[in-house]
Coordinates of C-alpha atoms and ligand atoms in Angstrom, one line a residue:
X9 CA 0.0 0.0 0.0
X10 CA 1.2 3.8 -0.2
X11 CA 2.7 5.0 2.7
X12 CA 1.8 8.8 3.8
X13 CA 3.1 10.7 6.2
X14 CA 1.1 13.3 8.4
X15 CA 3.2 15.1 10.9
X16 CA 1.0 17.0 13.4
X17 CA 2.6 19.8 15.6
X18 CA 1.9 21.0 19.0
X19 CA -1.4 22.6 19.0
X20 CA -2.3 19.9 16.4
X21 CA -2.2 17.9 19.4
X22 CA -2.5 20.5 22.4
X23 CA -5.8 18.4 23.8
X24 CA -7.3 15.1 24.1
X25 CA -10.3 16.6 21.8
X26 CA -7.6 17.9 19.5
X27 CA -5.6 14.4 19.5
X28 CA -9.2 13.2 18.4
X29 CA -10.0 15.8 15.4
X30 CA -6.1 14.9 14.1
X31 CA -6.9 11.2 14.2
X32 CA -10.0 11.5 12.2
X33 CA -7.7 13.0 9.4
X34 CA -5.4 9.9 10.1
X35 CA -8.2 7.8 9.8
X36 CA -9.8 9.2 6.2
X37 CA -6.4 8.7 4.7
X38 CA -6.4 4.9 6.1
X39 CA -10.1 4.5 4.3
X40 CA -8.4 6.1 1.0
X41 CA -5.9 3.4 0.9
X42 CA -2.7 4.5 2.5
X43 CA -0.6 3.0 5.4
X44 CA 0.4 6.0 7.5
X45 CA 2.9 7.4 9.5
X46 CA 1.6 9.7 12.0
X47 CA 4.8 11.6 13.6
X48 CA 3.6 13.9 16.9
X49 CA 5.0 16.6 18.7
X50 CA 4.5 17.1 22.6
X51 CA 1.7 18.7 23.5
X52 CA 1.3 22.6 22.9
X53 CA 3.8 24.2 25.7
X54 CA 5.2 20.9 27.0
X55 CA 8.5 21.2 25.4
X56 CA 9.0 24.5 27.0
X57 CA 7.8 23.8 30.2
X58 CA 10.8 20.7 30.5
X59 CA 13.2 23.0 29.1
X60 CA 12.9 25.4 31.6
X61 CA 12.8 22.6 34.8
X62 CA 15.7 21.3 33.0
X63 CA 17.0 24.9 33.3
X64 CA 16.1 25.4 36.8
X65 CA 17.8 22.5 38.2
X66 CA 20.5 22.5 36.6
X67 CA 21.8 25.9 34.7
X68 CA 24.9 24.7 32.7
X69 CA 23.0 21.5 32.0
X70 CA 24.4 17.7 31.5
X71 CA 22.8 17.8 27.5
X72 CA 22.0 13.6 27.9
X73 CA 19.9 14.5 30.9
X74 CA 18.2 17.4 29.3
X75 CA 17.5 15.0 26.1
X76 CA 16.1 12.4 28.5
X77 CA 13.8 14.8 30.4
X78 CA 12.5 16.9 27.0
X79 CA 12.2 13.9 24.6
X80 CA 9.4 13.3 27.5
X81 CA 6.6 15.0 25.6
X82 CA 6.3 13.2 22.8
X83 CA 6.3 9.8 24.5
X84 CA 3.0 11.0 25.6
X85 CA 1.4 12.0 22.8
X86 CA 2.6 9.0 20.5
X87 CA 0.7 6.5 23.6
X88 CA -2.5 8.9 23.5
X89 CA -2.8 9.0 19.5
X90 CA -2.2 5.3 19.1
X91 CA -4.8 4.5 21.5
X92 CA -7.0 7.0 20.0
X93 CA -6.5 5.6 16.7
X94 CA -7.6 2.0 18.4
X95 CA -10.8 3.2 19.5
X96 CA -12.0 4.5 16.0
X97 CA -11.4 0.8 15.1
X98 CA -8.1 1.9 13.3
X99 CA -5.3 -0.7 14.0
X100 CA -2.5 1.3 15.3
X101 CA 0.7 1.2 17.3
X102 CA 3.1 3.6 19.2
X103 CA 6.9 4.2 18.4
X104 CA 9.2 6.3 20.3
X105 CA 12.6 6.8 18.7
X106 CA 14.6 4.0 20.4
X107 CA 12.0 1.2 19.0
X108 CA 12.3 2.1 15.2
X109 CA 15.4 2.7 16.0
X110 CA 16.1 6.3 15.1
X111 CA 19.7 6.2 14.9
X112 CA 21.4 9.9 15.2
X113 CA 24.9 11.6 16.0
X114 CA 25.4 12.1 20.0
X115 CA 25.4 15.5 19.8
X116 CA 23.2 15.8 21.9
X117 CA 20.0 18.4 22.2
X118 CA 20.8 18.7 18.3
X119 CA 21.5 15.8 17.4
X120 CA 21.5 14.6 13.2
X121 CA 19.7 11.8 11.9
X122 CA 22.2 8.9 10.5
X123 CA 20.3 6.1 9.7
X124 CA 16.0 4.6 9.7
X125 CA 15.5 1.1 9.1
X126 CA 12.4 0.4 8.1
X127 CA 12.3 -3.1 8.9
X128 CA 10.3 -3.1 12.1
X129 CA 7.9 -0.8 10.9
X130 CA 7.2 -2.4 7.8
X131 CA 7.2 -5.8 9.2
X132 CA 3.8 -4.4 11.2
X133 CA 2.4 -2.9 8.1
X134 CA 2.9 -6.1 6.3
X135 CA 1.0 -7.4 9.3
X136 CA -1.7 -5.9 9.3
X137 CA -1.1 -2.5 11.2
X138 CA -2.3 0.5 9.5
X139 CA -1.1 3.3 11.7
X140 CA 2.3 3.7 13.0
X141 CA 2.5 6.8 15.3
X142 CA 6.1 7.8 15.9
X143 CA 7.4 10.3 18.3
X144 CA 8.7 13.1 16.7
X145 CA 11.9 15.1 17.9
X146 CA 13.6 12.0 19.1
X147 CA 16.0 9.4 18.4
X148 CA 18.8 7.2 20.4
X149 CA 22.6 7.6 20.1
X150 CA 25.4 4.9 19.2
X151 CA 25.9 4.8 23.4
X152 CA 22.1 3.8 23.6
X153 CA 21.3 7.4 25.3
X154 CA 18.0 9.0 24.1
X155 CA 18.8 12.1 21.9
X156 CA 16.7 14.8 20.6
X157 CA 17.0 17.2 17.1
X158 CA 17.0 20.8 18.2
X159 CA 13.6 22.7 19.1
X160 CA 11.2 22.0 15.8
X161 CA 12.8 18.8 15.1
X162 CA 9.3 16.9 14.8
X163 CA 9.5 18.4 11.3
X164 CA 12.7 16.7 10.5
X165 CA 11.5 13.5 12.5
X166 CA 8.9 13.8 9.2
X167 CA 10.9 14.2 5.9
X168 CA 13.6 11.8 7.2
X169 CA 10.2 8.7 7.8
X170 CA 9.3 10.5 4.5
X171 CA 12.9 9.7 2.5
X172 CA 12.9 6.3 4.7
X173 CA 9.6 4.8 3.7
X174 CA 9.8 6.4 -0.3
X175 CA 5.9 8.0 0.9
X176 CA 3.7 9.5 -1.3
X177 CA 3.8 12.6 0.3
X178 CA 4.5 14.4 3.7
X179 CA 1.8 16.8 4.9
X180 CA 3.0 19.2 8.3
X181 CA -0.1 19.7 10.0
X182 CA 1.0 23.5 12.1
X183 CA -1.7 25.9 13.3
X184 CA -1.5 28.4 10.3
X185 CA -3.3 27.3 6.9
X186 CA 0.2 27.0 5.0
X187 CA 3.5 29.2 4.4
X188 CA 3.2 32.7 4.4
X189 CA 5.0 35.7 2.7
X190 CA 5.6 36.5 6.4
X191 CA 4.7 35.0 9.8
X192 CA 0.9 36.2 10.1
X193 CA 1.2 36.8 13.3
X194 CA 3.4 39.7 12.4
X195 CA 1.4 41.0 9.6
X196 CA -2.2 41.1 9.0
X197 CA -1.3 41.4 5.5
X198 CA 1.1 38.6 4.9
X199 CA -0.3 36.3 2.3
X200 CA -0.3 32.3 1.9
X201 CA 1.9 30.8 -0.8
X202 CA 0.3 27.8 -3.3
X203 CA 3.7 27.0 -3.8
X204 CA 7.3 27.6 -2.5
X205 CA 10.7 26.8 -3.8
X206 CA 12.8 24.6 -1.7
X207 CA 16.1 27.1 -2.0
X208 CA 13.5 29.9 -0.7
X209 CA 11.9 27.9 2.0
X210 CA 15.4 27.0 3.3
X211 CA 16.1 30.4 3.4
X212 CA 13.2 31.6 5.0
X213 CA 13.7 28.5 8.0
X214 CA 17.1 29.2 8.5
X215 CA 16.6 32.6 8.8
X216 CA 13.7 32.5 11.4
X217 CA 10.7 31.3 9.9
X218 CA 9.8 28.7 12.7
X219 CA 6.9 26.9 10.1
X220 CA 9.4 24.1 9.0
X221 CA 12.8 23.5 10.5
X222 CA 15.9 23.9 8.5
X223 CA 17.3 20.7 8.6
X224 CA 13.9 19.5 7.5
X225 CA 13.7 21.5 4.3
X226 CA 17.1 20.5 3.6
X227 CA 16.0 16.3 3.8
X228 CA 13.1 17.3 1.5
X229 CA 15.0 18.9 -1.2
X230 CA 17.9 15.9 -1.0
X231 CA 15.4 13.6 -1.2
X232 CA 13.2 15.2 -3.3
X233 CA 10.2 14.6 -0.7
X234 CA 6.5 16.0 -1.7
X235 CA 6.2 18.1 1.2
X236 CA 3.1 20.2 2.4
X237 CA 2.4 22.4 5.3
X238 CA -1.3 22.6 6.3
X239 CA -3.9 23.3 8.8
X240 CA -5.2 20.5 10.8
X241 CA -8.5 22.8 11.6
X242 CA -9.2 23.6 8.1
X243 CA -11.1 21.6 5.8
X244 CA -10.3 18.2 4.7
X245 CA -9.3 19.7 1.1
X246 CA -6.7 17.7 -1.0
X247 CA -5.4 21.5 -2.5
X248 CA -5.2 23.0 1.2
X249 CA -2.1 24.4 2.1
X250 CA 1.1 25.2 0.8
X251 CA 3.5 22.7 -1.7
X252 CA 7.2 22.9 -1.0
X253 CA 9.0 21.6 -4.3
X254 CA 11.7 22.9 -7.1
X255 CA 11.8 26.1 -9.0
X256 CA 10.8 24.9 -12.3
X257 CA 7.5 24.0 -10.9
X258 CA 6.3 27.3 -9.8
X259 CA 5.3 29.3 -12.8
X260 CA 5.0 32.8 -11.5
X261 CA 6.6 34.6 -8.6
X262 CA 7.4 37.8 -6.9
X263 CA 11.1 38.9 -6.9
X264 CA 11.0 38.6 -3.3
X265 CA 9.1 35.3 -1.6
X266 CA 8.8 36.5 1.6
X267 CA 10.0 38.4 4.9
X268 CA 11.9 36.3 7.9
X269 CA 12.8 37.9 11.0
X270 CA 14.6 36.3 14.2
X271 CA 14.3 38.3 17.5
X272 CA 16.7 37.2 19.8
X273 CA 20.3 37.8 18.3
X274 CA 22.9 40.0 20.1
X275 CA 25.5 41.7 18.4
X276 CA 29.5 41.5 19.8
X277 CA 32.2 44.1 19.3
X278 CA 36.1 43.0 20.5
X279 CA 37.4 46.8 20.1
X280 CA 40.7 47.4 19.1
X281 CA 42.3 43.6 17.8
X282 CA 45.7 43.3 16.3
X283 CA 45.1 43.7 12.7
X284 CA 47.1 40.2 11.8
X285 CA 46.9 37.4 9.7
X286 CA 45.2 34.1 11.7
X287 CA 43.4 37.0 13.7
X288 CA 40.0 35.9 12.3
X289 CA 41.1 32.1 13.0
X290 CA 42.2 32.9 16.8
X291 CA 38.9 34.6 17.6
X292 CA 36.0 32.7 16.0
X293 CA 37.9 29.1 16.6
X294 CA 37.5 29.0 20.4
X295 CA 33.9 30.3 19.7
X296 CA 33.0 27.7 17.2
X297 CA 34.8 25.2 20.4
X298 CA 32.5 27.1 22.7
X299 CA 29.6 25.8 20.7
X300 CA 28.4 29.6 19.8
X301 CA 26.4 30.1 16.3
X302 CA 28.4 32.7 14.8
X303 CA 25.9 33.9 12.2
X304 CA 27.1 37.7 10.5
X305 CA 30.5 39.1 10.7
X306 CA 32.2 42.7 10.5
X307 CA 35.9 43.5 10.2
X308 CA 36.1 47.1 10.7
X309 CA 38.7 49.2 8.9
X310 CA 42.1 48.7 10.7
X311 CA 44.1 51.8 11.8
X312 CA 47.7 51.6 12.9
X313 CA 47.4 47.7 12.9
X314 CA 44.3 47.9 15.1
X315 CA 40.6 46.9 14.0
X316 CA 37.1 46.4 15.8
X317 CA 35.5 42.9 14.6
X318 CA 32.0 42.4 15.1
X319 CA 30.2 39.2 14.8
X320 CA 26.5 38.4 15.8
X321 CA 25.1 35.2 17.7
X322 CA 21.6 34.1 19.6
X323 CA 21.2 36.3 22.5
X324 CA 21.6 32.8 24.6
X325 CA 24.7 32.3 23.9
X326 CA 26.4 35.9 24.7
X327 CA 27.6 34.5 28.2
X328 CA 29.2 31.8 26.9
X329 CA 30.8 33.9 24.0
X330 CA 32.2 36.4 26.5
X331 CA 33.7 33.6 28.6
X332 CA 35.3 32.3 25.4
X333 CA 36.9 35.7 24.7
X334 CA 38.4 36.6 27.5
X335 CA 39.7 32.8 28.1
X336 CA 41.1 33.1 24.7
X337 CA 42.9 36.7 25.8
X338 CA 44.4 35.2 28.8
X339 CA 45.6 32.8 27.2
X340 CA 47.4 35.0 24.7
X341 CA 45.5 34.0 21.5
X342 CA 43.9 36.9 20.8
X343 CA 44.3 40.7 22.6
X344 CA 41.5 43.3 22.7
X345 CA 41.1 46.5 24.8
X346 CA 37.2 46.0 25.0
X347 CA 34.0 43.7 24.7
X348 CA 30.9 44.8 23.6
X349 CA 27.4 43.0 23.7
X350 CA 24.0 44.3 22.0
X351 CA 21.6 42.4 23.1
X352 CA 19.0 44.1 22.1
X353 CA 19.0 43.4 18.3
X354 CA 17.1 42.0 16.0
X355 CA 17.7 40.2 12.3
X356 CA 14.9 40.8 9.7
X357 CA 15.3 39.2 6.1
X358 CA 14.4 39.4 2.7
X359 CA 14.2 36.5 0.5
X360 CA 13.8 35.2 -3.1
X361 CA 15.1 33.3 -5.9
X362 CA 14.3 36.3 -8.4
X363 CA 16.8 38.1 -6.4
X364 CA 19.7 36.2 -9.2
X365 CA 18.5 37.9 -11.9
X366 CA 16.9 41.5 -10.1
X367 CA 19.1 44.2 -9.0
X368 CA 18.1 46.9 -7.2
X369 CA 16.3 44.8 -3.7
X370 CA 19.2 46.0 -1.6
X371 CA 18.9 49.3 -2.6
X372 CA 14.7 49.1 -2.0
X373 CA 15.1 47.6 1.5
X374 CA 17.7 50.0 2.5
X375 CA 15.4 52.8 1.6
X376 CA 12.1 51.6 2.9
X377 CA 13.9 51.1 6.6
X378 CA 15.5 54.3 6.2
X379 CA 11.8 55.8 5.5
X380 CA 10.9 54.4 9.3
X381 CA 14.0 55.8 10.5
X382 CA 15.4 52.5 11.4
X383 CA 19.1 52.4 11.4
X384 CA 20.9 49.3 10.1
X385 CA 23.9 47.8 12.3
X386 CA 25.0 45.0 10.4
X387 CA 24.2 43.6 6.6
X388 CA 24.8 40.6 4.4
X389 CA 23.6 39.1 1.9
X390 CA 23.8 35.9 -0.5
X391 CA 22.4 35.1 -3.9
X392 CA 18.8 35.4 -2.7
X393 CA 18.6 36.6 0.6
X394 CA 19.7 40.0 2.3
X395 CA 19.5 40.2 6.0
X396 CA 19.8 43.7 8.0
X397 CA 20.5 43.6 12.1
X398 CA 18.2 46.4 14.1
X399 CA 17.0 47.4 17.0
X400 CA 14.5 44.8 18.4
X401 CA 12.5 47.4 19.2
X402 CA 11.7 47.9 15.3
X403 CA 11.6 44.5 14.3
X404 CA 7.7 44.4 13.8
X405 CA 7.6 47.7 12.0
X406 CA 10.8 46.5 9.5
X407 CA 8.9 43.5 8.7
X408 CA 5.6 45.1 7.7
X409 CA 7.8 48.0 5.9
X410 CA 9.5 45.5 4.1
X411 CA 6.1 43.5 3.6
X412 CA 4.8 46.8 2.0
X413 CA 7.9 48.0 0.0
X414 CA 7.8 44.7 -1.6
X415 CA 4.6 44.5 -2.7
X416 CA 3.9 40.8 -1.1
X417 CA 0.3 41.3 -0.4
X418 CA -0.3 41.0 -4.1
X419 CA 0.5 37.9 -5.6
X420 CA 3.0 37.7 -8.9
Ligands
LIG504 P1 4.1 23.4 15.2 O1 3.9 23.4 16.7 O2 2.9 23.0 14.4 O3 5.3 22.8 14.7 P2 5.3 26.0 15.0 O4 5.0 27.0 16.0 O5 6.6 25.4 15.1 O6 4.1 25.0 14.8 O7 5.3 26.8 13.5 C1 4.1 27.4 13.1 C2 4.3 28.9 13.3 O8 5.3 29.4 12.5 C3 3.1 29.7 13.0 O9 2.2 29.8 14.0 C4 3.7 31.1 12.7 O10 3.5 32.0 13.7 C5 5.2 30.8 12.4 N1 5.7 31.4 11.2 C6 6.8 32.1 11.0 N2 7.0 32.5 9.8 C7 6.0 31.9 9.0 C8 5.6 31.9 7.7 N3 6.4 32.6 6.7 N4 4.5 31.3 7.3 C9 3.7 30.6 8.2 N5 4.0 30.6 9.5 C10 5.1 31.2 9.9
LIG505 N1 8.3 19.4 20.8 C1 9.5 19.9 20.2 C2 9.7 21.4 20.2 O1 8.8 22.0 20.8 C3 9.7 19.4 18.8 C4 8.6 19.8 17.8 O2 7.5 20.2 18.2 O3 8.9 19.8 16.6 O4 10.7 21.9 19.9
LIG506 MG1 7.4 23.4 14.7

C-alpha cells in the first residue's frame, strides 16, 4: 500500500479533543488506501515547560539529561494517538525513537539523523497494522542514550520517515493554513503561498521562519520529498495548504518570496584587535569550540594595525561567548582593549530566488527602513537573501515595511 506521512505539531495535538479531530484525518487517509505514519509533537507548551525545569535545576545543563527529560513530551502524545487511533477501530501502534530505532549523532539536544530502518515498521504494516504513530523530535545515540534534534525537530523527524519509507507525500499539519509571505502573526497582511521553492523555503527556515525546521527542508529537497504544510483545523481539502517543491514548478513569482525575522540575536564588538593574519582564526575558533552560532560578521577598517570585529550570535549564547573571549585573551590567542554586547537586536530578512536575476532589492530595502528611521547595524547578503540587524525594538515595523515595500500582499 502507499505510505503517507502526516506530521501533526503542537497545537495539532494540544488536547485530548484535538488528539481526536487529528486522528479523524489519520483515519480518512487509512479509508483512502494509504498506510500511515503519523509523527507527533508534545503537547502545545510541554517542550517549553521541561526546558525550563531542566534549566532550573541545573543551569549549565548535562545535554544527555536534558534530552532524557525533553524527549518526554512526545512519549505521551505517540501512547495517547495510538490508543485513539484503536478506539476509532483503526489498527494502530506507538513508536518512540529507540524502537524504530532512530539512529542519530550524540550531539546531543541537536543531534542529526544517520540512519531509519524500516524493517520493524514495515514488518507491522505487512501485518496488518495500519497506523504507526512515531514520536517526533527524538532518536537514540550509538551509546544507547535517548537524543533529541534541536527545538522544531518533529519536522525533521517527518521528511527523514518520508525519505525512509519512499511516501507518497509528507503533509505538516501546524496551526496556520500553510507558508506565508511572512509569519501572520506579524502582519495582517502577509499572504499564503500555493507554492514555495525549496532554496526559498530553506532560506526563510534558517533565517527564522519557525513553520518548517531547517534541517527539514534540507532532507526534502535531498530527497526530493513531496512536502506540504497545512492546517489541521481547516477543511479536509486535498489542495489546502502550501506545496514545497523545485523552482521549475512554480510558474509565476514575486522577486521577493517573503520576509523572515529572528528576534533574539545579540550583536558582539572585541574593540581594538591586532590587525594580523590568523586573527579571524584565533577569535572565532574558540567560539566555534565554545559551541556559539556565529551567524554575521564585520571587520572594521584597521588603523595603525588595530581593528574592531564584530560578529552576531543568539542572545543565549552571549555569556558563553564572553567567557570564550576573554579565556582566549588570557591565554594570549587573541588581545583586545574591550567587549561589547548588544543584546537588544534584532535580524529581519528578505528572500527570493528572483533576487539572481533582479538588481536593485538591496537598494529598496535600504530605503524603505531608512523611511521608518530604522538604522541598520550589520548587513549581508547571499544570492537570494539580504538580511539587516536592528534594533528589536523595530523589528515588527521592519517587517511590515519590508512586507509593503515589496509588494507581497499581491501575488506575482
Ligand atoms: P508546530 O507546533 O505545528 O510545529 P510552529 O509554532 O513550530 O508549529 O510553527 C508554526 C508557526 O510558524 C506559525 O504559528 C507562525 O507564527 C510561524 N511562522 C513564522 N513564519 C511563518 C511563515 N512565513 N508562514 C507561516 N508561519 C510562519
Ligand atoms: N516538541 C519539540 C519542540 O517544541 C519538537 C517539535 O515540536 O517539533 O521543539
Ligand atoms: Mg514546529
Amino acid at each position: 500500500m502507499p505510505i503517507l506521512v502526516m506530521k501533526f505539531g503542537g497545537t495539532s495535538v494540544a488536547t485530548l479533543d484535538r488528539i481526536r479531530r487529528a486522528a479523524k484525518r489519520v483515519g480518512r487517509e487509512v479509508a483512502n488506501g494509504y498506510d500511515v505514519i503519523v509523527i507527533v509533537s508534545a503537547m502545545a507548551g510541554k517542550t517549553n515547560e521541561l526546558v525550563g525545569w531542566v534549566e532550573e535545576t541545573s543551569p549549565f545543563f548535562d545535554a544527555r539529561e536534558y534530552d532524557a527529560v525533553v524527549s518526554s513530551g512526545e512519549q505521551v502524545t505517540a501512547g495517547l494517538m495510538a490508543l485513539t487511533l484503536q478506539e476509532m477501530d483503526v489498527p494502530a501502534r506507538s513508536w518512540q525513537g529507540w524502537q524504530v530505532p532512530l539512529r542519530t549523532t550524540a550531539a546531543h539536544a541537536a543531534a542529526r539523523i544517520v540512519d531509519i530502518p524500516t524493517e520493524n515498521i514495515g514488518q507491522k504494516f505487512a501485518e496488518g497494522m495500519r497506523v504507526a504513530v512515531v514520536a517526533g523530535f527524538q532518536g537514540i545515540a550509538e551509546d544507547g542514550r535517548i537524543t533529541t534534534l534541536g527545538r522544531g525537530g518533529s519536522d525533521t523527524t517527518a521528511v527523514a520517515f518520508a525519505a525512509a519509507f519512499g511516501a507518497e507525500r509528507c503533509d505538516i499539519y501546524t496551526d496556520v493554513d500553510g507558508v506565508y509571505t511572512t509569519d501572520p502573526r506579524i502582519s495582517d497582511k502577509a499572504r499564503k503561498l500555493d507554492r514555495i521553492a525549496f532554496e526559498e523555503m530553506l532560506e526563510l527556515a534558517s533565517l527564522g521562519a519557525k513553520v518548517l525546521q531547517t534541517r527539514s527542508v534540507e532532507l526534502a529537497m535531498r530527497y526530493k520529498v513531496r512536502l506540504r504544510v497545512l492546517s489541521s483545523f481547516g477543511e479536509m481539502d486535498d489542495a489546502a495548504g502550501t506545496l514545497v517543491c523545485d523552482e521549475e514548478d512554480i510558474v509565476e513569482s514575486n522577486v521577493v518570496a517573503g520576509v523572515a525575522y529572528s528576534r533574539d540575536e545579540a550583536k558582539m564588538t572585541l574593540i581594538s584587535v591586532a590587525d594580523r593574519p590568523g586573527i579571524a582564526a584565533a577569535i572565532f575558533g574558540p567560539l566555534s569550540e565554545a559551541g556559539v552560532n556565529v551567524d554575521m560578521i564585520v571587520q572594521n577598517i584597521s588603523e595603525e594595525g588595530r581593528t574592531d570585529m564584530t560578529f552576531s550570535c543568539p542572545v543565549g549564547q552571549v555569556a558563553r561567548a564572553e567567557a570564550a573571549m576573554l579565556k582566549a585573551k588570557e591565554d594570549g590567542v587573541i588581545n583586545f582593549h574591550d567587549l561589547v554586547a548588544d543584546t537588544d537586536v534584532a535580524k529581519v530578512s528578505v528572500v527570493g530566488i528572483g533576487m539572481r536575476s533582479h538588481t536593485g532589492v538591496a537598494a529598496q530595502m535600504f530605503e524603505s527602513l531608512s523611511a521608518e528611521n530604522i538604522n541598520i547595524k550589520v548587513i549581508t547578503t547571499s544570492e537570494i537573501k539580504i538580511s539587516v540587524l536592528i534594533d528589536r525594538k523595530y523589528m515588527e515595523l521592519a517587517v511590515q515595511a519590508l512586507h509593503d515595500a515589496f509588494e507581497l500582499e499581491k501575488a506575482a
